[in-house]
Amino acid sequence: MLESELNNVFSRLKKAEPAYKSILFFYFCLLLMGLYLHFMRIDWPYREKRAFFHEQIYTNEALAPAQYRYLPVLITGKLKQYINIPIIWGYWGQRFLFSILAVFAFHYYLRKWFPTQWTVLGVISLLAILPFTYLYYGIQPADPIVFFCYVTGLILIEEKRDNWLILLLLLGMMAKEIVGLLAAIYFCTRFEFKWDRKFFIYCIIYALVILGVYFGIRQYFGPRARYISAFTLPKNLRDLHTLTILPVFFSSFLLGLFYLRKVPEFLKRALLIVPFFILIHLFFGLMKEARLFVPLLPLIIPVGLFYMQDHWSY
C-alpha cells in the first residue's frame, strides 16, 4: 500500500505543469530563507547546548517532558551513529525535510477549496508567519514533525484515509503529545447523531494508540522530575505576552473567524478544537512561545482566505 501511494505521488510530480513545478520551487526558496534564519539565530549559536541536551535525551538522562519526546532525537542519533552526520546538521536536516514536506502538503490541502492563486497566497502566509515563531524559542526539534503531522493528518481525515491516521498518530505521539489532538479533530469532523460502527471502532483504535504510546514511552524511560512546572496558568497570567501572542500571531486571519457561513463543514467542525488547544497551552504551556500554535495554522489560514476571497474587489 505504501509503495503504491508513493508511486502515485511521484507520477503526479512527473506530470506536473511547469508552472506548478515553479510554484514548488518558489516555496522551496522561501522556506530555505526561513531555515537559514533559524540556523543563524538558533542552531549555530546554541549548537553546544543542543549537543548537550541531545546527549542527555539519547542516553536516557534528561528531565521530563523532553525525555519522552524521543523521535527527533532518535533520528539525529541514528544519523550520527551510522553515517557520522554531526548533531547540528542532523537536526537541521530533519527540520528541512519535515518542513518542506509540510509546505508541499499544505499546498495540496488548500487546493481542495481554493484556486491556485489563493492557494499560493495561503502558503506564502504560512511561510511569512513561521519566522515569527522563533521568538521566545527554546531548542525544540519536534516542532517541524508536529506541524507535518497536523497538515498530513487533516488531509487524511478529510479524505477518510483512516488506516493511515493510525500510523501518523503512532509516529507523531513519539515526537510530542499534542499530536494526539488529531483524534479529537477526527471525532469532531465525523461525529453524527446515528450509530456508525466503523467510526466507533476507529475512535477506539486511535484512543488506544494515543494512550499506548503516551504511557508506553513513560514506562520505557521511567518516571523523572520535570524541568518546568506542569501547571503554568499563574505564570501565563502574569506574562504580558499571553495577552498579545494570539492576536499578533493570527492578526491577518482573526476576522475570518467571524465569517464562517462559506467555510466548508469540515473546517467548521475542525475549528471546534481551537479553544481546547488554547486552553491546554494556557494551563500547561508557555503562551508566549508562538511556535506552540503553528498546528492551528492549517485551520486558521483557510478561514482567512475564504473571507478575503469573498471580499476581494478587482
Coordinates of C-alpha atoms in Angstrom, one line a residue:
M1 CA 0.0 0.0 0.0
L2 CA 2.8 2.5 0.9
E3 CA 4.7 1.7 -2.3
S4 CA 1.6 2.3 -4.4
E5 CA 0.9 5.6 -2.6
L6 CA 4.5 6.8 -3.2
N7 CA 4.4 5.8 -6.8
N8 CA 1.2 7.8 -7.2
V9 CA 2.8 10.9 -5.7
F10 CA 5.9 10.6 -7.9
S11 CA 3.9 10.1 -11.0
R12 CA 1.9 13.2 -10.3
L13 CA 5.1 15.2 -9.9
K14 CA 6.4 13.9 -13.2
K15 CA 3.2 15.0 -15.0
A16 CA 3.0 18.4 -13.2
E17 CA 2.8 21.5 -15.3
P18 CA 5.9 23.7 -15.4
A19 CA 4.1 26.5 -13.6
Y20 CA 3.2 24.0 -10.8
K21 CA 6.9 23.0 -10.5
S22 CA 7.9 26.7 -10.4
I23 CA 5.5 27.2 -7.5
L24 CA 7.0 24.4 -5.6
F25 CA 10.5 25.8 -6.3
F26 CA 9.3 29.2 -5.1
Y27 CA 8.1 27.6 -1.8
F28 CA 11.5 25.9 -1.5
C29 CA 13.3 29.2 -1.8
L30 CA 11.1 31.0 0.7
L31 CA 11.4 28.1 3.2
L32 CA 15.2 28.0 2.7
M33 CA 15.4 31.6 3.7
G34 CA 13.4 31.0 6.9
L35 CA 15.5 27.9 7.7
Y36 CA 18.7 30.0 7.2
L37 CA 17.4 32.5 9.7
H38 CA 16.7 29.6 12.1
F39 CA 20.2 28.2 11.6
M40 CA 21.8 31.6 12.3
R41 CA 19.6 32.5 15.2
I42 CA 19.1 29.2 16.9
D43 CA 21.1 26.2 15.5
W44 CA 24.5 27.8 15.3
P45 CA 24.6 30.0 18.5
Y46 CA 23.2 27.1 20.6
R47 CA 25.0 24.2 19.0
E48 CA 26.9 23.2 22.1
K49 CA 23.8 23.5 24.3
R50 CA 21.8 21.4 21.7
A51 CA 24.5 18.8 21.6
F52 CA 24.4 18.6 25.4
F53 CA 20.6 18.2 25.6
H54 CA 20.8 15.7 22.7
E55 CA 23.2 13.5 24.6
Q56 CA 21.1 13.7 27.7
I57 CA 17.9 12.5 26.0
Y58 CA 19.7 10.0 23.8
T59 CA 21.3 8.3 26.9
N60 CA 18.1 8.5 28.9
E61 CA 19.3 11.1 31.4
A62 CA 17.0 14.1 30.6
L63 CA 14.2 15.5 32.6
A64 CA 10.5 15.4 31.6
P65 CA 8.9 16.1 29.3
A66 CA 11.9 16.4 27.0
Q67 CA 12.9 12.7 27.6
Y68 CA 9.5 11.5 26.4
R69 CA 9.7 13.4 23.1
Y70 CA 12.2 11.0 21.7
L71 CA 11.6 10.7 17.9
P72 CA 13.6 13.7 16.6
V73 CA 16.5 12.8 19.0
L74 CA 16.4 9.2 17.8
I75 CA 16.5 10.2 14.1
T76 CA 19.5 12.5 14.7
G77 CA 21.3 9.9 16.9
K78 CA 21.0 7.2 14.3
L79 CA 22.2 9.5 11.6
K80 CA 25.3 10.3 13.7
Q81 CA 25.8 6.7 14.6
Y82 CA 25.6 5.1 11.1
I83 CA 26.7 7.9 8.7
N84 CA 28.5 10.2 11.1
I85 CA 26.4 13.3 10.4
P86 CA 27.1 16.0 13.0
I87 CA 24.3 16.7 15.5
I88 CA 23.8 20.2 14.3
W89 CA 23.3 19.1 10.7
G90 CA 21.2 16.1 11.8
Y91 CA 18.6 18.4 13.4
W92 CA 18.8 21.0 10.7
G93 CA 18.3 18.2 8.1
Q94 CA 15.2 16.8 9.7
R95 CA 13.8 20.3 10.2
F96 CA 14.3 21.0 6.5
L97 CA 12.8 17.6 5.5
F98 CA 9.7 17.8 7.6
S99 CA 9.2 21.5 6.9
I100 CA 9.4 21.1 3.1
L101 CA 7.1 18.1 3.2
A102 CA 4.6 20.1 5.4
V103 CA 4.7 23.0 3.0
F104 CA 4.0 20.9 -0.1
A105 CA 1.3 19.0 1.8
F106 CA -0.3 22.4 2.8
H107 CA -0.4 23.4 -0.8
Y108 CA -2.2 20.2 -1.6
Y109 CA -4.6 20.7 1.3
L110 CA -5.5 24.3 0.3
R111 CA -6.2 23.2 -3.3
K112 CA -9.2 21.3 -2.0
W113 CA -11.0 24.6 -1.7
F114 CA -9.1 27.3 -3.5
P115 CA -7.8 28.1 -7.0
T116 CA -4.0 28.3 -7.5
Q117 CA -3.6 32.0 -6.8
W118 CA -5.3 31.8 -3.4
T119 CA -3.5 28.6 -2.5
V120 CA -0.2 30.3 -3.2
L121 CA -1.2 33.2 -1.0
G122 CA -2.1 30.8 1.8
V123 CA 1.2 29.1 1.6
I124 CA 3.1 32.4 1.5
S125 CA 1.2 33.5 4.6
L126 CA 2.3 30.3 6.3
L127 CA 6.0 30.9 5.3
A128 CA 5.7 34.5 6.5
I129 CA 4.4 33.5 9.9
L130 CA 6.9 30.8 10.7
P131 CA 10.0 33.1 11.4
F132 CA 7.8 34.8 14.0
T133 CA 7.7 31.5 15.9
Y134 CA 11.4 31.7 16.6
L135 CA 10.8 34.4 19.3
Y136 CA 11.0 33.2 22.9
Y137 CA 12.2 29.9 21.4
G138 CA 13.7 27.0 23.2
I139 CA 15.6 24.2 21.4
Q140 CA 12.5 22.3 20.2
P141 CA 13.4 19.8 17.5
A142 CA 9.9 18.2 17.5
D143 CA 8.1 21.3 16.1
P144 CA 8.5 20.5 12.3
I145 CA 7.4 16.9 12.9
V146 CA 4.3 18.1 14.8
F147 CA 3.4 20.6 12.0
F148 CA 3.9 17.9 9.3
C149 CA 1.7 15.5 11.3
Y150 CA -1.1 18.1 11.6
V151 CA -1.2 19.1 7.9
T152 CA -1.0 15.4 6.8
G153 CA -3.4 14.4 9.5
L154 CA -6.0 16.9 8.3
I155 CA -5.6 15.6 4.7
L156 CA -6.0 12.0 5.8
I157 CA -9.1 12.9 7.9
E158 CA -10.7 14.9 5.1
E159 CA -10.0 12.2 2.6
K160 CA -11.2 9.5 5.0
R161 CA -7.9 7.6 4.9
D162 CA -8.5 6.3 8.4
N163 CA -5.9 3.5 8.4
W164 CA -3.1 5.9 7.6
L165 CA -4.1 8.1 10.5
I166 CA -3.2 5.2 12.8
L167 CA 0.4 5.2 11.6
L168 CA 0.6 9.0 11.8
L169 CA -0.6 9.1 15.4
L170 CA 1.9 6.3 16.3
L171 CA 4.9 8.3 14.9
G172 CA 3.6 11.7 15.9
M173 CA 3.0 10.8 19.6
M174 CA 6.6 9.8 19.8
A175 CA 7.6 13.3 18.9
K176 CA 5.1 15.3 21.0
E177 CA 1.9 14.5 22.9
I178 CA -0.1 17.3 21.2
V179 CA -0.3 15.3 18.0
G180 CA -3.0 13.2 19.9
L181 CA -5.5 16.0 19.3
L182 CA -5.8 14.9 15.7
A183 CA -8.0 12.2 17.1
A184 CA -10.2 14.9 18.5
I185 CA -10.4 16.5 15.1
Y186 CA -11.4 13.1 13.6
F187 CA -14.2 12.9 16.2
C188 CA -15.4 16.4 15.6
T189 CA -15.5 16.1 11.8
R190 CA -17.0 12.6 11.6
F191 CA -19.5 12.5 14.5
E192 CA -23.1 12.1 13.6
F193 CA -26.2 11.5 15.8
K194 CA -26.6 8.0 14.5
W195 CA -24.8 4.7 15.1
D196 CA -21.7 4.2 12.9
R197 CA -19.8 1.1 13.7
K198 CA -16.7 2.0 11.7
F199 CA -16.5 5.4 13.3
F200 CA -16.8 3.9 16.8
I201 CA -14.1 1.3 16.0
Y202 CA -11.6 3.8 14.7
C203 CA -12.2 6.1 17.7
I204 CA -11.3 3.2 20.0
I205 CA -8.2 2.4 17.9
Y206 CA -7.0 6.0 17.9
A207 CA -7.5 6.2 21.7
L208 CA -5.6 3.0 22.3
V209 CA -2.7 4.2 20.0
I210 CA -2.5 7.5 21.8
L211 CA -2.7 6.1 25.3
G212 CA -0.4 3.2 24.4
V213 CA 2.3 5.5 23.1
Y214 CA 1.9 8.0 25.9
F215 CA 2.1 5.6 28.7
G216 CA 4.4 3.2 26.9
I217 CA 7.1 5.8 26.5
R218 CA 6.9 6.8 30.1
Q219 CA 7.1 3.2 31.2
Y220 CA 10.1 2.5 29.0
F221 CA 12.1 5.6 30.2
G222 CA 10.8 5.6 33.7
P223 CA 9.4 8.5 35.9
R224 CA 11.5 11.6 36.3
A225 CA 11.4 15.1 37.5
R226 CA 10.2 18.0 35.3
Y227 CA 12.4 20.9 34.2
I228 CA 9.3 23.1 34.2
S229 CA 6.2 23.1 36.3
A230 CA 3.4 21.1 34.8
F231 CA 0.8 23.8 35.7
T232 CA 1.7 27.1 34.1
L233 CA -1.5 29.1 34.4
P234 CA -0.2 31.5 37.1
K235 CA 2.9 32.2 35.1
N236 CA 1.0 32.8 31.9
L237 CA -1.5 35.2 33.5
R238 CA 1.4 37.3 34.9
D239 CA 3.1 37.5 31.5
L240 CA 2.0 40.3 29.2
H241 CA 2.9 38.2 26.2
T242 CA 0.0 35.9 27.0
L243 CA -2.4 38.8 26.2
T244 CA -0.7 39.7 22.9
I245 CA 0.5 36.5 21.4
L246 CA -2.7 35.2 19.9
P247 CA -3.9 38.5 18.3
V248 CA -0.5 39.1 16.9
F249 CA 0.1 35.6 15.7
F250 CA -3.3 35.4 14.0
S251 CA -3.7 39.1 13.1
S252 CA -4.3 38.6 9.4
F253 CA -6.9 35.9 9.9
L254 CA -8.9 36.7 13.1
L255 CA -11.6 38.5 11.1
G256 CA -12.3 35.3 9.2
L257 CA -13.3 33.5 12.4
F258 CA -16.4 35.7 12.4
Y259 CA -17.2 34.8 8.8
L260 CA -17.9 31.1 8.8
R261 CA -21.0 30.9 6.6
K262 CA -19.0 30.0 3.4
V263 CA -16.5 27.8 5.2
P264 CA -16.8 24.1 4.4
E265 CA -18.4 21.9 7.1
F266 CA -15.1 20.0 7.6
L267 CA -13.3 23.2 8.6
K268 CA -16.2 24.4 10.8
R269 CA -16.1 21.2 12.8
A270 CA -12.3 21.0 12.9
L271 CA -12.2 24.5 14.4
L272 CA -14.0 23.2 17.5
I273 CA -10.7 22.1 18.8
V274 CA -9.2 25.6 18.8
P275 CA -10.5 26.7 22.2
F276 CA -9.4 23.4 23.7
F277 CA -6.0 23.7 22.1
I278 CA -5.5 27.2 23.5
L279 CA -6.7 26.2 27.0
I280 CA -4.2 23.3 27.1
H281 CA -1.3 25.6 26.5
L282 CA -2.7 28.3 28.8
F283 CA -2.7 25.8 31.7
F284 CA 0.2 23.6 30.7
G285 CA 2.4 25.5 28.3
L286 CA 4.1 28.9 27.9
M287 CA 1.8 31.0 25.9
K288 CA 4.5 33.5 24.8
E289 CA 6.0 30.7 22.7
A290 CA 4.3 31.3 19.4
R291 CA 5.6 28.0 18.0
L292 CA 3.0 26.2 20.1
F293 CA 0.2 27.5 17.9
V294 CA 1.7 26.5 14.5
P295 CA -0.5 23.4 14.3
L296 CA -3.6 25.6 14.2
L297 CA -2.5 27.4 11.1
P298 CA -3.9 24.8 8.7
L299 CA -7.3 25.6 10.3
I300 CA -7.0 29.4 10.7
I301 CA -5.4 30.3 7.3
P302 CA -8.1 28.7 5.1
V303 CA -10.8 30.6 7.1
G304 CA -9.0 33.8 6.5
L305 CA -8.6 33.0 2.8
F306 CA -12.4 32.4 2.5
Y307 CA -13.0 35.8 4.0
M308 CA -10.5 37.6 1.7
Q309 CA -11.7 35.7 -1.4
D310 CA -15.3 36.7 -0.8
H311 CA -14.4 40.4 -0.1
W312 CA -11.8 40.8 -2.8
S313 CA -12.6 43.7 -5.2
Y314 CA -10.8 44.0 -8.5

